[in-house]
mmCIF file of C-alpha atoms in Angstrom:
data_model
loop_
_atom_site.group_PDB
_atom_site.id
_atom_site.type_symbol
_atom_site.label_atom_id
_atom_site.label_comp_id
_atom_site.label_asym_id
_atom_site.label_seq_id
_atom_site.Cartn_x
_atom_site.Cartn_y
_atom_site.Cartn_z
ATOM 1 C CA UNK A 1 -0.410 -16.609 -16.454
ATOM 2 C CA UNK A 2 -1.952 -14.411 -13.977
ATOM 3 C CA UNK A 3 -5.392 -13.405 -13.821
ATOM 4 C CA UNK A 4 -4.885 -9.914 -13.827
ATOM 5 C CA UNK A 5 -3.474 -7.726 -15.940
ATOM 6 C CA UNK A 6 -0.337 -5.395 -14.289
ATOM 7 C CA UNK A 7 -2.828 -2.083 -14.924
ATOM 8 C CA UNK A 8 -5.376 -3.936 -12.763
ATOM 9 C CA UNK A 9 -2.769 -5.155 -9.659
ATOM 10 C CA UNK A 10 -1.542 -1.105 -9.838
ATOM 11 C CA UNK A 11 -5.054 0.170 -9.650
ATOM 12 C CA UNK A 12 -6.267 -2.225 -6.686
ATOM 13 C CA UNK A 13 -2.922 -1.095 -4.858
ATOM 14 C CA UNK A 14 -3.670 2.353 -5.637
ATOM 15 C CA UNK A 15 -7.504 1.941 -3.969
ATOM 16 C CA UNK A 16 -6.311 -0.384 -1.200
ATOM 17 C CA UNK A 17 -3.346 2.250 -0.208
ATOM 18 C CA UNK A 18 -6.264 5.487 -0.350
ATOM 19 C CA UNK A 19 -8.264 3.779 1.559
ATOM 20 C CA UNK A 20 -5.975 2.447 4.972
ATOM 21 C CA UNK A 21 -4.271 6.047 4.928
ATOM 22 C CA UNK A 22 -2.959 6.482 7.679
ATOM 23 C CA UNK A 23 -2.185 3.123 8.636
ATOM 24 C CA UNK A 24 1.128 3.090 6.684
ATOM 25 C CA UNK A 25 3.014 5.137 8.726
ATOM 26 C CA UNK A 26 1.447 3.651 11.459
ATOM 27 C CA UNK A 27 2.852 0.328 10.258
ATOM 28 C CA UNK A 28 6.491 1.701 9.898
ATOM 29 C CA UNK A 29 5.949 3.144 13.049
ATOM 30 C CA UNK A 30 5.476 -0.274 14.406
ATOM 31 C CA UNK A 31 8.474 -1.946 12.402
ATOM 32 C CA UNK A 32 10.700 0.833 13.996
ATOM 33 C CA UNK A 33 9.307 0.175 18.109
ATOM 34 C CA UNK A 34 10.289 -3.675 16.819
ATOM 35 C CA UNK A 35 13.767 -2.828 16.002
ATOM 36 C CA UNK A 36 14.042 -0.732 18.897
ATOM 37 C CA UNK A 37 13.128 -3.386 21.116
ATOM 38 C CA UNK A 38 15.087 -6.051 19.997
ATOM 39 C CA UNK A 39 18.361 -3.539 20.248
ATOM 40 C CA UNK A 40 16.653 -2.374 23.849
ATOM 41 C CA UNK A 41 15.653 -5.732 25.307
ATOM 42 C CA UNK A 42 13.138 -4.349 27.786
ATOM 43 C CA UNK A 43 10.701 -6.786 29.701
ATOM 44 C CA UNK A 44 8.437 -8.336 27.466
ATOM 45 C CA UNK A 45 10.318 -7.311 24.515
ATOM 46 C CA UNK A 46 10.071 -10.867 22.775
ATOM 47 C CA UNK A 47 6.033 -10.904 23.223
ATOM 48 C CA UNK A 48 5.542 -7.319 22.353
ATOM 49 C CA UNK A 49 7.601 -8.356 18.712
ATOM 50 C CA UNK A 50 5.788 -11.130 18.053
ATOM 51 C CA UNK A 51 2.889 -9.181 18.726
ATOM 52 C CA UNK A 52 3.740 -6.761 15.545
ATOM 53 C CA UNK A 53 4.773 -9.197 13.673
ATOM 54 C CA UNK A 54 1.315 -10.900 14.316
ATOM 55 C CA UNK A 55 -0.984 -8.024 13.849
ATOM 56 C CA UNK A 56 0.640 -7.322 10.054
ATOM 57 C CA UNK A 57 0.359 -10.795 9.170
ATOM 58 C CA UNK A 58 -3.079 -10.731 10.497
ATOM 59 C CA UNK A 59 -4.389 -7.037 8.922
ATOM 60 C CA UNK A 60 -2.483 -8.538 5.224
ATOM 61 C CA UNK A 61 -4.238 -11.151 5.421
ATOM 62 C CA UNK A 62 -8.117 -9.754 6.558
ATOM 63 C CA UNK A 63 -7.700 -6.149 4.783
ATOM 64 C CA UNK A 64 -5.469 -6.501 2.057
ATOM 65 C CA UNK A 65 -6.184 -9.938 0.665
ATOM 66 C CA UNK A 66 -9.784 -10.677 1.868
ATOM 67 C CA UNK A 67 -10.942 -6.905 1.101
ATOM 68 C CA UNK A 68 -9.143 -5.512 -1.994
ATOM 69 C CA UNK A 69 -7.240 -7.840 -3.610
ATOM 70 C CA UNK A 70 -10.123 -10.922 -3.761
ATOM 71 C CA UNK A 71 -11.843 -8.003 -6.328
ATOM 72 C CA UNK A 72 -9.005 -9.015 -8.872
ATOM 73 C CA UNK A 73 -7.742 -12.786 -7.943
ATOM 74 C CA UNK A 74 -10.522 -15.018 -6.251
ATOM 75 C CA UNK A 75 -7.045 -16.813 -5.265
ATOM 76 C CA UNK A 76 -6.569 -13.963 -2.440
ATOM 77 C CA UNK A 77 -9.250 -15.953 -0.638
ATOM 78 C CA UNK A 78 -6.666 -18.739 0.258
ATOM 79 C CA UNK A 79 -3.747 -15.885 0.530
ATOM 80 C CA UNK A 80 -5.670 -13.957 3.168
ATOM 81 C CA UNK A 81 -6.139 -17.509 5.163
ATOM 82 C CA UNK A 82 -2.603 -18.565 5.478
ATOM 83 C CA UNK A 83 -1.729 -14.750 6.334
ATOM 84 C CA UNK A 84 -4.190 -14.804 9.097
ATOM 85 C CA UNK A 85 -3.082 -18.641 9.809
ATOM 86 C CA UNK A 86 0.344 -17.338 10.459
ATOM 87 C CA UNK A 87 -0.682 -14.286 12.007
ATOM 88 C CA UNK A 88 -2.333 -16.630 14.732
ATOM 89 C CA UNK A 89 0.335 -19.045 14.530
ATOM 90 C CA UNK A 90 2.980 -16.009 15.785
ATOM 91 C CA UNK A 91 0.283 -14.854 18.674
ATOM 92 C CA UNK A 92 0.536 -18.599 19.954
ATOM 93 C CA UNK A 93 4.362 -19.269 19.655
ATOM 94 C CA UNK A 94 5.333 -15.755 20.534
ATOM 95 C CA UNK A 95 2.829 -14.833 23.211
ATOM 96 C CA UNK A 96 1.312 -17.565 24.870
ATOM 97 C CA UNK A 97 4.061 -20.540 24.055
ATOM 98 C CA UNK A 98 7.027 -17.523 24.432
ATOM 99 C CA UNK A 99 8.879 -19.622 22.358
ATOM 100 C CA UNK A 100 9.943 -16.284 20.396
ATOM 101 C CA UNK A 101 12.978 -14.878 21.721
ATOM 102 C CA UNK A 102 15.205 -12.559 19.776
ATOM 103 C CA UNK A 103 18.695 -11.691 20.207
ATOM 104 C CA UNK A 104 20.959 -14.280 19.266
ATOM 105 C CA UNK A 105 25.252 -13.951 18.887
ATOM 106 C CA UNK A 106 26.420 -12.568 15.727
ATOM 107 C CA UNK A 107 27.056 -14.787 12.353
ATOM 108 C CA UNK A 108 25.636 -15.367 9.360
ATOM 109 C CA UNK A 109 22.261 -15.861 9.950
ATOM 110 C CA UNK A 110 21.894 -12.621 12.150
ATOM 111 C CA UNK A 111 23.803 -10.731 9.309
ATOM 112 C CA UNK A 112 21.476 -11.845 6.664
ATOM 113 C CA UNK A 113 18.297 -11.382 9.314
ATOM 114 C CA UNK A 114 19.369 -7.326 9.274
ATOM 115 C CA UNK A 115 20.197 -6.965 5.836
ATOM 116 C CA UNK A 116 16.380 -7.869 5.191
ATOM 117 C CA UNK A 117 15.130 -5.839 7.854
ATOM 118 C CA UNK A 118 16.878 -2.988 6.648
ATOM 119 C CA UNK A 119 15.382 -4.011 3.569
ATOM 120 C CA UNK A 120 11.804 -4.390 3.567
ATOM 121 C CA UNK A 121 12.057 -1.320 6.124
ATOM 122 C CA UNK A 122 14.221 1.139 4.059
ATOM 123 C CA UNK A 123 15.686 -0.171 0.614
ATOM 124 C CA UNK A 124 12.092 -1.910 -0.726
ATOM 125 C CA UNK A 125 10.407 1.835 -0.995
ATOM 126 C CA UNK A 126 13.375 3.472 -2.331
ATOM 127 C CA UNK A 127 13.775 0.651 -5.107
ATOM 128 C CA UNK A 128 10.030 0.921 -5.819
ATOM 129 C CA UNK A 129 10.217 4.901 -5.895
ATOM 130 C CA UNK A 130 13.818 4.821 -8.388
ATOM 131 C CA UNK A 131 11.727 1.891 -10.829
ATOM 132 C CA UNK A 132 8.515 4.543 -11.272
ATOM 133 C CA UNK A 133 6.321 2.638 -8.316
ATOM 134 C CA UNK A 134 5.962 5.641 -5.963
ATOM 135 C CA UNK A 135 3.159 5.792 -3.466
ATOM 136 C CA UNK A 136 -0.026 5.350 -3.465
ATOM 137 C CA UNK A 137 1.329 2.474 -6.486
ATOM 138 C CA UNK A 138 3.887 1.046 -3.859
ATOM 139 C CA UNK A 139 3.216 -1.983 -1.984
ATOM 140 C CA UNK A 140 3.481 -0.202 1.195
ATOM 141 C CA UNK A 141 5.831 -1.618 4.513
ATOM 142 C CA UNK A 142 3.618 -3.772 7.289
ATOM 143 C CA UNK A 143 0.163 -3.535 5.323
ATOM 144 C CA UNK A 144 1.051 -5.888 2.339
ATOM 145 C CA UNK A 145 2.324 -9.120 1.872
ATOM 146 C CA UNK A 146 5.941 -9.053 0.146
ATOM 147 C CA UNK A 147 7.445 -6.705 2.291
ATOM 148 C CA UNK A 148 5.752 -7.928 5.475
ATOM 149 C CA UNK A 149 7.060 -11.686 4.379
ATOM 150 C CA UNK A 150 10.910 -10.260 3.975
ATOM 151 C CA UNK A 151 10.659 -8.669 7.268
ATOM 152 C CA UNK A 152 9.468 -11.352 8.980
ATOM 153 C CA UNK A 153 12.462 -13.620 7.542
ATOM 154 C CA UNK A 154 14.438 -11.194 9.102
ATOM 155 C CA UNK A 155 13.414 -11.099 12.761
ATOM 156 C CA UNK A 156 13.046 -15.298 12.507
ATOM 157 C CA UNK A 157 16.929 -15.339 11.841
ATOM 158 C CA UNK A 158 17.060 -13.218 14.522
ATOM 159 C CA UNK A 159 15.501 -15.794 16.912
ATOM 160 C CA UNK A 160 16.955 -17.800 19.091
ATOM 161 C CA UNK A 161 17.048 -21.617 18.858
ATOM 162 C CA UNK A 162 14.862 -23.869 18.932
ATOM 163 C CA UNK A 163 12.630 -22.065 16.526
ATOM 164 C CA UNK A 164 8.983 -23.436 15.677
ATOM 165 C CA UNK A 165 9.727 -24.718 12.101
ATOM 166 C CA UNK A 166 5.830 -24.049 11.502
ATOM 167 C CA UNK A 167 6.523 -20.647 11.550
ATOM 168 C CA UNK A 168 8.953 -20.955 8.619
ATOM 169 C CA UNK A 169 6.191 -22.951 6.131
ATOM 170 C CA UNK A 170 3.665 -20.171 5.013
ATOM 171 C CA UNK A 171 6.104 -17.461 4.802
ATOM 172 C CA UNK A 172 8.415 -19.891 2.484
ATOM 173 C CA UNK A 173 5.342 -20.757 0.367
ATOM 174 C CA UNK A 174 4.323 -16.590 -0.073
ATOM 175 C CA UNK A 175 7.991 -16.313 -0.825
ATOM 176 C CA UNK A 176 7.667 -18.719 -3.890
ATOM 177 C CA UNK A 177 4.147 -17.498 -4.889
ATOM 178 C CA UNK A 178 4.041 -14.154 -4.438
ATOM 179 C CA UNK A 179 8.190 -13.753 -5.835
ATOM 180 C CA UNK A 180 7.169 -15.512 -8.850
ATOM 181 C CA UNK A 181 4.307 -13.367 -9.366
ATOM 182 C CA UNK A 182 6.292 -10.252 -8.918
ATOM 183 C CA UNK A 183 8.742 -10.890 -12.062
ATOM 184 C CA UNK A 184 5.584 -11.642 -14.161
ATOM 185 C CA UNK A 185 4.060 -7.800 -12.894
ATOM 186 C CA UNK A 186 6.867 -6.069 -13.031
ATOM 187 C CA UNK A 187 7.846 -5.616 -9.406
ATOM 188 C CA UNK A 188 11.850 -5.408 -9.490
ATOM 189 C CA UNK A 189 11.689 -4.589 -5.557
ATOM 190 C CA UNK A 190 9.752 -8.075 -4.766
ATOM 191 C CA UNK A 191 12.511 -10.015 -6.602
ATOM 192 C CA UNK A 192 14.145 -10.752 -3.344
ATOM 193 C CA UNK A 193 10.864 -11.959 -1.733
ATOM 194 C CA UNK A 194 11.494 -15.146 -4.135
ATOM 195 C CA UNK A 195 14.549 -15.174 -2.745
ATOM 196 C CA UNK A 196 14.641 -14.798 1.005
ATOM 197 C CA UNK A 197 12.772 -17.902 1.937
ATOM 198 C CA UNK A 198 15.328 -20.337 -0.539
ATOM 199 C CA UNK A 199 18.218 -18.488 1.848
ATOM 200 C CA UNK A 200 16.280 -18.054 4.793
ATOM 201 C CA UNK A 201 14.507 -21.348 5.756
ATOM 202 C CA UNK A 202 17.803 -23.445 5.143
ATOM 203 C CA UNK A 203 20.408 -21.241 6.980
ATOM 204 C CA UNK A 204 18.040 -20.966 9.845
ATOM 205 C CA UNK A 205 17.976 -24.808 10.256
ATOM 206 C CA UNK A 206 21.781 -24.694 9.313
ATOM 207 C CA UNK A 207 22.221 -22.414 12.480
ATOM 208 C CA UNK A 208 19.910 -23.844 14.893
ATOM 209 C CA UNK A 209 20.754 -27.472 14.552
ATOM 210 C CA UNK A 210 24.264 -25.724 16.324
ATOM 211 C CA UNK A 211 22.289 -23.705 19.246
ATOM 212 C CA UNK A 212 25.395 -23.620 21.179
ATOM 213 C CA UNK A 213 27.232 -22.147 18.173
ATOM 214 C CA UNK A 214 24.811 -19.578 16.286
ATOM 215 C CA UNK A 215 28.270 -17.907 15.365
ATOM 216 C CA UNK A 216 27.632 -19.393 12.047
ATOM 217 C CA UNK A 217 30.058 -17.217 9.723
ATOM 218 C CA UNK A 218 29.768 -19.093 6.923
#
């Protein structure tokens, strides 16, 4: 059992989405320059994505979880730490370690990597929007945790080996938490969440333990 009611989750969304506006769009905007530069591959391109990817793990975790959602769930307290934990985690692997690079050949795991790009990015809003969730009751793209976690899935099976398994632990655990929780609220477009990390984390080790062969194809 949760310990919040559906009504309540909707109506913290609802206050947590009117009061970031604009930063939504702000966020997509973001998740599009990421695409962009992993299909453009200028200088700095690898930094500048972890970067992103950093910054929405990091506002999820201080704005979203730590502000709003600790008004409902006293449990958000430990959410918003391993958001900002990974958020922190991806400044130091991406930025300072660079041990972030994207880009790797087509196979399986870069095939599955787009599909939930392309997911959290453009199918997650629709979905929510089609099942009677339209904004300011959608979880919205880059500002809250399910469809920042499928993204993020997404660009780390788009990484080149060796990739930091560190990086894969609190995204897998927010996969099984926050997934679980969504069936029990009634969030159809979260399903996946539960289970990207199950198909992410092992066909990323699947593909990198054959770094000369990423052309996994399954």
């Amino acid at each position: 059992m949760l310990p919040f009611t559906s009504d309540q989750f909707l109506a913290n969304l609802v206050a947590y989405n009117e009061a970031i506006w604009p930063m939504q769009p702000v966020a997509f905007a973001c998740g599009a320059l990421a695409v962009v530069l992993l299909l453009w591959r200028p200088r700095m391109a690898d930094r500048l994505v972890a970067v992103i990817l950093a910054v929405m793990w990091l506002w999820t975790g201080i704005v979203y979880h730590w502000l709003y959602f600790t008004e409902i769930n006293k449990a958000a307290l430990i959410f918003g730490a391993m958001f900002v934990t990974q958020g922190a985690l991806l400044v130091y692997c991406g930025v300072f370690r660079r041990q972030l690079r994207f880009g790797r050949d087509f196979g399986l795991a870069v095939s599955v990597g787009i599909a939930f790009v392309a997911y959290a990015t453009i199918l997650y809003p629709l979905l929510g929007i089609w099942m009677g969730h339209p904004y300011p009751e959608m979880p919205a793209f880059g500002v809250t945790p399910c469809p920042v976690t499928i993204f993020t899935f997404g660009f780390l099976l788009l990484a080149k080996p060796p990739l930091p398994w560190w990086l894969l632990v609190i995204p897998f655990i927010w996969s099984l938490i926050g997934g679980s929780a969504a069936f029990l609220l009634g969030v159809p477009q979260d399903w996946l969440l539960l289970a990207s990390g199950i198909i992410a984390v092992p066909l990323i080790a699947l593909s990198h333990s054959h770094p000369s062969g990423a052309k996994i194809t399954g």
